[in-house]
Coordinates of C-alpha atoms and ligand atoms in Angstrom, one line a residue:
M1 CA 61.3 274.1 316.6
K2 CA 64.2 273.1 318.9
R3 CA 67.4 274.9 318.5
S4 CA 70.6 273.8 320.1
K5 CA 74.0 275.4 320.6
Y6 CA 77.2 274.6 322.4
V7 CA 78.5 276.6 325.3
C8 CA 81.8 276.5 327.0
Q9 CA 81.2 275.9 330.7
E10 CA 84.5 277.6 331.7
C11 CA 84.1 281.0 330.0
G12 CA 80.6 281.0 328.4
S13 CA 81.8 281.2 324.9
E14 CA 79.2 279.9 322.4
S15 CA 79.4 277.9 319.2
V16 CA 77.0 276.4 316.7
K17 CA 79.0 273.2 316.6
W18 CA 80.9 271.1 319.2
L19 CA 84.5 272.0 319.7
G20 CA 87.1 270.0 321.5
R21 CA 89.0 273.1 322.6
C22 CA 87.5 276.5 323.4
P23 CA 89.0 279.2 321.1
D24 CA 88.4 281.9 323.8
C25 CA 89.8 280.4 327.0
G26 CA 91.7 277.4 325.7
G27 CA 89.8 274.9 327.9
W28 CA 89.6 271.3 326.7
N29 CA 86.5 269.4 326.4
S30 CA 84.4 272.2 327.9
F31 CA 81.7 272.5 325.3
Y32 CA 78.2 271.2 326.2
E33 CA 75.1 271.1 324.2
I34 CA 72.3 273.3 325.3
V35 CA 68.8 272.8 323.8
E36 CA 66.9 276.0 323.8
S37 CA 63.1 275.7 323.9
P38 CA 61.3 278.5 322.0
K39 CA 60.7 281.5 324.1
K40 CA 58.0 284.0 324.1
G41 CA 60.0 287.2 323.5
S42 CA 63.6 287.5 324.8
P43 CA 63.9 288.7 328.4
L44 CA 66.2 291.3 327.0
S45 CA 63.3 293.0 325.3
R46 CA 62.1 294.1 328.7
F47 CA 65.0 296.4 329.1
G48 CA 63.6 298.6 326.4
T49 CA 62.3 301.8 328.0
G50 CA 61.5 304.0 325.0
Q51 CA 63.1 307.1 326.7
A52 CA 64.6 310.1 325.0
P53 CA 68.3 311.0 325.6
V54 CA 69.1 313.2 328.5
S55 CA 71.8 315.9 328.7
L56 CA 74.6 315.0 331.2
S57 CA 74.2 318.4 332.9
Q58 CA 70.6 317.7 333.7
L59 CA 71.2 314.4 335.5
P60 CA 70.8 314.6 339.2
S61 CA 74.2 314.1 340.8
E62 CA 73.7 310.9 342.9
D63 CA 70.2 309.7 343.1
F64 CA 70.7 306.6 345.0
Q65 CA 70.6 306.4 348.8
R66 CA 73.0 303.8 350.0
V67 CA 72.0 301.5 352.8
P68 CA 74.9 301.4 355.4
V69 CA 76.2 298.0 356.4
P70 CA 77.1 297.8 360.1
I71 CA 79.9 295.3 359.3
S72 CA 82.5 297.9 358.4
E73 CA 84.8 295.7 356.3
F74 CA 81.9 294.7 354.2
H75 CA 80.6 298.3 354.0
R76 CA 83.9 299.5 352.6
V77 CA 84.3 296.7 350.0
L78 CA 80.8 297.5 348.7
G79 CA 82.0 301.0 348.0
G80 CA 80.2 302.5 351.0
G81 CA 77.0 300.5 351.6
I82 CA 74.4 298.8 349.5
V83 CA 72.9 300.6 346.5
P84 CA 69.2 299.9 346.0
G85 CA 68.4 298.0 342.8
S86 CA 71.9 296.7 342.6
L87 CA 72.8 293.1 341.8
V88 CA 75.8 291.8 343.8
L89 CA 77.5 288.5 343.1
I90 CA 79.5 286.9 345.9
G91 CA 81.8 284.2 344.5
G92 CA 84.1 281.8 346.3
D93 CA 85.1 278.2 346.7
P94 CA 82.5 275.9 348.3
G95 CA 82.8 275.9 352.1
I96 CA 84.7 279.2 352.3
G97 CA 81.9 281.0 354.2
K98 CA 79.6 282.7 351.7
S99 CA 76.4 281.5 353.3
T100 CA 77.7 282.5 356.7
L101 CA 78.7 286.0 355.6
L102 CA 75.3 286.6 353.9
L103 CA 73.4 285.4 357.0
Q104 CA 75.4 287.8 359.1
L105 CA 74.7 290.5 356.5
A106 CA 71.0 289.7 356.8
D107 CA 71.1 290.0 360.5
A108 CA 73.1 293.2 360.4
I109 CA 70.8 295.2 358.1
A110 CA 67.4 293.6 358.8
E111 CA 66.8 296.4 361.3
S112 CA 67.4 299.2 358.8
V113 CA 65.8 297.8 355.7
G114 CA 62.8 296.3 357.5
S115 CA 63.0 292.7 356.2
V116 CA 65.3 290.3 354.4
L117 CA 64.3 287.4 352.2
Y118 CA 67.0 284.7 352.3
V119 CA 66.4 282.0 349.7
S120 CA 68.4 278.9 349.7
G121 CA 68.3 276.3 346.9
E122 CA 70.9 274.2 348.6
E123 CA 70.0 273.8 352.2
S124 CA 66.7 272.9 354.0
L125 CA 65.2 275.3 356.5
P126 CA 66.4 273.3 359.5
Q127 CA 69.9 273.4 358.2
I128 CA 69.8 277.2 357.8
G129 CA 68.2 277.4 361.2
M130 CA 71.0 275.4 362.8
R131 CA 73.6 277.7 361.2
A132 CA 71.6 280.8 362.4
Q133 CA 71.5 279.3 365.9
R134 CA 75.2 278.7 365.9
L135 CA 75.8 282.3 364.8
G136 CA 73.3 283.6 367.4
I137 CA 71.0 285.1 364.8
H138 CA 67.3 285.3 365.4
H139 CA 66.1 288.6 364.0
P140 CA 62.4 288.3 363.2
G141 CA 62.9 290.4 360.1
I142 CA 64.8 287.6 358.4
H143 CA 62.5 285.4 356.3
L144 CA 63.8 282.1 355.0
L145 CA 62.7 280.2 351.9
A146 CA 64.0 276.9 350.7
E147 CA 63.2 277.1 347.0
G148 CA 64.8 276.1 343.8
S149 CA 62.4 277.5 341.3
L150 CA 63.2 281.0 340.2
E151 CA 59.6 281.8 339.1
Q152 CA 58.6 281.0 342.7
I153 CA 61.4 283.1 344.2
V154 CA 60.4 286.1 342.1
A155 CA 56.7 285.6 342.9
Q156 CA 57.5 285.3 346.7
S157 CA 59.7 288.3 346.6
E158 CA 57.1 290.4 344.8
A159 CA 54.5 289.4 347.3
M160 CA 56.7 290.0 350.4
R161 CA 58.5 293.1 349.1
P162 CA 61.6 292.7 351.3
G163 CA 64.3 295.3 351.7
L164 CA 67.0 292.9 350.6
L165 CA 66.9 289.6 348.6
I166 CA 69.6 287.0 349.0
V167 CA 69.7 284.0 346.6
D168 CA 72.1 281.2 347.8
S169 CA 73.2 280.0 345.3
I170 CA 72.6 280.9 341.6
Q171 CA 73.8 277.4 340.6
S172 CA 70.9 275.8 342.5
V173 CA 68.0 277.7 341.1
V174 CA 66.2 276.9 337.8
L175 CA 63.8 278.4 335.4
Q176 CA 61.5 275.6 334.5
D177 CA 60.7 276.6 331.0
L178 CA 64.3 276.5 330.0
G179 CA 64.7 272.7 329.9
S180 CA 68.3 272.5 330.9
A181 CA 69.6 271.4 334.3
A182 CA 70.4 273.6 337.2
G183 CA 73.9 275.1 337.1
T184 CA 74.4 275.1 333.4
V185 CA 75.5 278.3 331.7
A186 CA 72.1 278.8 330.1
Q187 CA 70.3 278.5 333.5
V188 CA 72.6 280.7 335.5
R189 CA 72.6 283.4 332.9
E190 CA 68.9 283.4 332.4
C191 CA 68.2 283.3 336.1
T192 CA 70.6 286.1 336.7
L193 CA 68.9 288.1 334.0
R194 CA 65.5 287.6 335.7
L195 CA 66.9 288.6 339.0
M196 CA 68.5 291.7 337.4
N197 CA 65.0 292.6 336.1
L198 CA 63.6 292.1 339.5
A199 CA 66.3 294.2 341.1
K200 CA 66.1 297.1 338.7
G201 CA 62.3 296.9 338.4
S202 CA 61.5 297.2 342.1
N203 CA 64.7 299.0 343.3
L204 CA 65.5 296.0 345.4
P205 CA 69.1 295.1 346.2
V206 CA 69.8 291.4 345.4
F207 CA 72.8 289.4 346.6
L208 CA 73.7 286.3 344.6
V209 CA 76.0 283.5 345.7
G210 CA 78.1 281.8 343.0
H211 CA 80.3 278.9 343.7
V212 CA 83.6 278.8 342.0
T213 CA 83.8 275.6 340.1
K214 CA 86.7 273.9 338.5
E215 CA 85.1 272.0 335.7
G216 CA 82.1 270.0 334.7
M217 CA 78.6 270.9 334.0
I218 CA 78.3 273.6 336.6
A219 CA 78.9 277.2 335.4
G220 CA 81.0 279.3 337.7
P221 CA 80.6 283.0 338.6
K222 CA 82.9 284.0 335.8
V223 CA 80.1 283.7 333.2
L224 CA 78.0 286.2 335.2
E225 CA 80.6 288.8 336.0
H226 CA 79.7 291.0 333.0
M227 CA 76.0 290.9 333.9
V228 CA 76.0 292.0 337.5
D229 CA 76.8 295.4 339.1
T230 CA 79.3 294.2 341.6
V231 CA 81.4 291.1 341.9
L232 CA 83.0 290.2 345.3
Y233 CA 85.1 287.2 345.9
L234 CA 85.6 285.6 349.3
E235 CA 89.0 283.9 349.4
G236 CA 90.8 282.1 352.0
E237 CA 93.1 279.1 352.7
R238 CA 96.3 280.9 351.8
Y239 CA 95.9 282.9 355.0
H240 CA 94.6 280.0 357.0
S241 CA 91.6 281.1 359.0
F242 CA 91.6 284.5 357.4
R243 CA 89.1 285.3 354.7
I244 CA 89.6 288.1 352.3
L245 CA 86.6 289.7 350.7
R246 CA 87.7 291.4 347.5
A247 CA 85.9 293.6 345.0
V248 CA 86.7 292.5 341.5
K249 CA 84.2 294.6 339.8
N250 CA 82.1 297.4 341.2
R251 CA 79.9 299.8 339.3
F252 CA 79.4 301.8 342.6
G253 CA 82.9 301.9 344.0
S254 CA 86.6 301.1 343.8
T255 CA 88.0 297.7 343.1
N256 CA 91.1 298.3 345.2
E257 CA 89.2 297.5 348.4
V258 CA 89.6 294.3 350.4
G259 CA 87.9 293.4 353.7
I260 CA 89.5 291.0 356.1
F261 CA 87.7 288.5 358.2
E262 CA 88.6 285.6 360.4
M263 CA 86.4 282.4 360.5
K264 CA 85.7 281.8 364.2
G265 CA 83.4 279.5 366.1
K266 CA 80.7 282.1 365.8
G267 CA 81.0 283.0 362.2
L268 CA 83.1 285.6 360.4
A269 CA 84.7 288.2 362.6
E270 CA 86.2 291.4 361.3
V271 CA 89.9 291.7 361.5
L272 CA 90.4 295.4 362.3
D273 CA 94.2 295.4 362.7
P274 CA 95.4 293.1 359.9
A275 CA 99.0 294.1 360.2
Q276 CA 99.3 292.5 363.6
S277 CA 97.7 289.3 362.5
F278 CA 99.7 288.9 359.3
L279 CA 102.9 289.9 360.9
A280 CA 102.3 287.4 363.7
M281 CA 102.5 284.6 361.1
R282 CA 106.0 285.7 360.2
P283 CA 109.1 285.1 362.3
P284 CA 110.2 288.3 364.1
H285 CA 113.6 288.3 362.3
P286 CA 113.2 286.3 359.1
I287 CA 116.3 285.1 357.3
G288 CA 116.0 284.3 353.6
S289 CA 112.3 285.1 353.5
T290 CA 110.8 288.1 351.8
L291 CA 107.3 289.4 350.8
T292 CA 106.2 290.7 347.5
V293 CA 102.8 291.4 345.8
A294 CA 102.1 289.4 342.7
M295 CA 99.3 290.0 340.3
E296 CA 96.9 287.1 339.4
G297 CA 95.1 288.7 336.5
A298 CA 93.8 291.9 338.0
R299 CA 94.1 290.6 341.5
P300 CA 97.0 291.6 343.7
M301 CA 98.2 288.8 346.0
L302 CA 100.7 289.0 348.9
V303 CA 103.3 286.2 348.5
E304 CA 106.2 285.0 350.5
I305 CA 109.4 283.9 348.8
Q306 CA 112.0 281.8 350.7
A307 CA 115.5 281.1 349.7
L308 CA 118.2 278.9 351.3
A309 CA 121.9 279.1 350.3
S310 CA 123.9 276.1 351.5
R311 CA 127.5 275.2 350.8
T312 CA 127.8 272.7 347.9
V313 CA 129.1 269.4 349.4
F314 CA 129.9 267.6 346.2
G315 CA 130.3 268.5 342.6
L316 CA 128.6 271.4 340.8
P317 CA 126.4 273.9 342.8
R318 CA 122.8 273.1 342.4
R319 CA 119.9 275.5 341.9
T320 CA 116.4 274.5 342.7
A321 CA 113.4 276.7 341.9
N322 CA 109.9 275.9 343.3
G323 CA 107.3 278.4 342.1
V324 CA 109.7 280.7 340.2
D325 CA 111.2 280.3 336.8
F326 CA 114.4 278.4 336.9
N327 CA 116.2 280.6 334.3
R328 CA 115.2 283.7 336.3
L329 CA 116.8 282.1 339.4
L330 CA 120.0 281.5 337.4
M331 CA 119.9 285.1 336.1
I332 CA 119.3 286.7 339.6
S333 CA 122.1 284.5 341.0
A334 CA 124.5 285.7 338.3
V335 CA 123.6 289.3 338.9
L336 CA 124.1 288.9 342.7
S337 CA 127.6 287.3 342.1
R338 CA 128.8 289.7 339.4
R339 CA 127.2 293.0 340.3
V340 CA 126.8 292.8 344.0
G341 CA 129.8 290.6 344.8
L342 CA 127.9 288.0 346.6
A343 CA 129.9 284.7 346.6
L344 CA 127.5 282.1 345.3
H345 CA 129.8 279.9 343.2
D346 CA 130.1 277.2 345.9
Q347 CA 126.5 277.4 347.1
D348 CA 123.5 275.3 346.4
I349 CA 120.5 277.6 346.2
F350 CA 116.9 276.5 346.9
V351 CA 114.0 278.8 346.3
N352 CA 110.4 278.2 347.3
V353 CA 107.2 280.3 347.0
V354 CA 105.2 279.6 350.1
G355 CA 101.8 278.0 349.6
G356 CA 102.7 276.3 346.3
L357 CA 102.0 279.4 344.2
K358 CA 103.7 280.0 340.9
I359 CA 105.0 283.4 340.1
E360 CA 105.7 284.2 336.5
E361 CA 106.2 287.9 336.5
P362 CA 109.6 289.7 336.9
A363 CA 108.1 292.0 339.6
A364 CA 109.2 289.4 342.1
D365 CA 112.9 289.6 341.1
L366 CA 113.8 292.0 343.9
A367 CA 112.2 289.9 346.6
L368 CA 113.9 286.8 345.3
A369 CA 117.3 288.5 345.1
I370 CA 117.0 289.9 348.7
A371 CA 115.9 286.5 350.0
I372 CA 118.9 284.8 348.5
A373 CA 121.3 287.4 349.8
S374 CA 119.8 287.3 353.2
S375 CA 120.2 283.6 353.4
R376 CA 123.8 283.7 352.1
R377 CA 124.8 286.4 354.5
N378 CA 122.7 284.9 357.3
A379 CA 121.3 288.4 357.8
A380 CA 117.9 289.0 359.4
L381 CA 115.3 291.1 357.5
D382 CA 112.5 293.4 358.6
P383 CA 109.5 291.0 358.7
G384 CA 107.1 293.7 357.4
M385 CA 109.0 295.0 354.4
V386 CA 107.5 294.4 351.0
F387 CA 109.7 294.3 347.9
L388 CA 108.6 295.2 344.3
G389 CA 110.9 295.4 341.3
E390 CA 112.4 293.7 338.2
V391 CA 116.2 293.3 338.4
G392 CA 118.1 294.0 335.2
L393 CA 121.3 292.4 334.2
G394 CA 123.2 295.6 335.2
S395 CA 121.6 295.2 338.7
E396 CA 119.4 298.2 338.0
L397 CA 115.8 298.0 339.4
R398 CA 113.1 298.4 336.8
G399 CA 109.5 299.5 337.3
V400 CA 106.7 297.0 337.5
S401 CA 103.1 297.2 336.2
Q402 CA 100.3 298.3 338.5
T403 CA 102.6 299.4 341.3
E404 CA 99.8 301.5 342.8
R405 CA 97.5 298.5 343.1
R406 CA 100.1 296.3 344.6
L407 CA 101.0 298.9 347.2
A408 CA 97.4 299.5 348.0
E409 CA 96.9 295.8 348.6
A410 CA 99.9 295.5 351.0
Q411 CA 98.9 298.7 352.7
R412 CA 95.4 297.3 353.2
L413 CA 96.8 294.2 354.8
G414 CA 98.7 296.6 357.1
F415 CA 102.2 296.5 355.8
T416 CA 103.8 299.9 355.8
S417 CA 107.4 299.5 354.6
F418 CA 108.1 299.1 350.9
V419 CA 111.0 299.0 348.5
V420 CA 110.1 300.0 345.0
P421 CA 112.2 300.9 341.9
K422 CA 113.2 304.5 341.4
T423 CA 111.3 305.5 338.3
G424 CA 109.9 308.8 337.3
E425 CA 106.8 308.1 339.4
R426 CA 106.8 308.7 343.2
H427 CA 104.5 306.7 345.4
P428 CA 103.4 308.5 348.5
G429 CA 103.8 307.1 352.0
P430 CA 106.3 307.6 354.8
N431 CA 108.1 304.3 354.3
V432 CA 108.1 303.9 350.6
H433 CA 111.8 303.7 349.6
H434 CA 112.5 304.5 345.9
I435 CA 115.7 302.6 345.1
A436 CA 117.7 302.6 341.9
T437 CA 119.9 299.5 342.1
L438 CA 120.0 296.0 343.7
G439 CA 123.1 297.0 345.7
E440 CA 121.3 299.9 347.4
A441 CA 118.2 297.8 348.0
L442 CA 120.5 295.2 349.7
A443 CA 122.2 297.9 351.8
L444 CA 118.8 299.0 353.0
A445 CA 117.3 295.6 353.7
I446 CA 120.3 293.9 355.1
G447 CA 122.4 296.8 356.1
R448 CA 125.9 295.3 356.4
R449 CA 128.0 294.7 353.3
G450 CA 130.8 292.7 354.8
P451 CA 132.1 289.4 353.4
E452 CA 129.8 286.4 353.4
P453 CA 130.0 284.1 356.5
E454 CA 132.3 281.2 355.9
E455 CA 131.8 277.5 356.5
E456 CA 131.1 277.5 360.2
E457 CA 127.6 278.8 359.9
N458 CA 126.9 276.7 356.9
R459 CA 128.1 273.6 358.4
E460 CA 125.5 273.8 361.2
D461 CA 122.7 272.9 358.9
E462 CA 124.3 269.9 357.4
Ligands
LIG1 P1 79.5 278.2 354.6 O1 79.1 279.6 354.9 O2 78.5 277.1 354.6 O3 80.3 278.2 353.2 P2 79.8 278.4 351.7 O4 78.4 278.9 351.8 O5 80.7 279.3 351.1 O6 79.8 277.0 351.1 O7 80.7 277.9 355.7 C1 81.2 276.6 355.7 C2 82.3 276.5 356.7 O8 82.5 277.5 357.7 C3 82.1 275.2 357.4 O9 83.0 274.3 357.0 C4 82.2 275.5 358.8 C5 82.7 276.8 358.9 N1 82.0 277.6 360.0 C6 82.7 278.0 361.1 O10 83.9 277.7 361.3 N2 82.1 278.8 362.1 C7 80.8 279.1 362.0 O11 80.3 279.8 362.9 C8 80.1 278.7 360.8 C9 78.6 279.0 360.7 C10 80.7 277.9 359.9
LIG2 MG1 76.6 277.9 351.3

């Protein structure tokens, strides 16, 4: 008997009937029918071991021997090397450099693990060969396989017994007896489950590539996150040629870690002194431009906020907000005029979040206020200072959620100077300033508290 169900391709939510809108993630038109052919016993049943419970005190402390990765940024993000039998998912946009990174990983550890099996369901052997040549990789321990059938991949891996298996990508492999097309939720889940069994069963570390997909029939890495041990995302574009490898989930380490790489002609190179590189992208004495760390779900993200105050030429002063909430901009402007005494009544104010990002949280208030004040006073700021804090109507600075994580992110990127709200909590670090009011934050960031420059300076930019 054939059974069918409907699965949301965005979040993996299931339903017995078709729905126009997913009740879990709110996606529209994301349900697709999946016909399940009858299976001989669920693959889950293989997880049963029939063991008796063990006392916590009798467990050996750490019984896995991690394999060190000579690429130190990668090593750290993994939580200190590769754990045997672990399943690691590397997600990212197409073309961001996932295949490049994994080929470099294969080269780096082929020596210590003996052999690596690199399976590609997307590229032919000559294509992989060309990339390897470009990267200068020719280690004999790397074995390549262009294969899309998961049964074949498992069989080849069991015959070869490599020290590391790489599957590039999970969306391009299929289990034939499943009936549905490659890349559907049913396929990627079932294939991941089989690879999980392979990994746990033979203590083999497995790396999976998962393309981030926007929509359509292809299931993205999100639907696999709960199944695998470690989820890493390779991100880029916002930082130009920089690539950030970030742990989003890690059963064997911290998720505060990021590794920073740069895409060069010969593949991804580690960026060991990120502060220099990130600061180099900022003007040495920025006016009206500040940095803050916004949270995108659980992910901290460094963002730059720019403001320009310019004398109103005709009529009412205008306020333009790109990437921040318009009403918040009005509120911060009012607090700056009333509580800090900044003359904004005859100024047009333009605000922009660099890179087209949208910030919805109040944690960026302080950065926004400092940017506006710096532009109005034509005062230069420290390019490496990061501002966190919500601004209240009384100009008091209020604490923001996950300050620890945000600071850790900025510190990882090499920034060392921070302004945070003065709450009960103290954040360690030589240059973390705990500040109570917007006025004090301005005094620290801009220093001088004289009157605003008059028309001469403003006229220049008209
Ligand atoms: P790739 O690893 O194929 O991306 P993914 O597997 O995530 O889809 O990398 C693709 C891009 O990286 C490609 O556009 C070219 C660029 N690239 C370099 O700039 N230098 C290199 O040495 C290599 C191999 C790729
Ligand atoms: Mg690829």
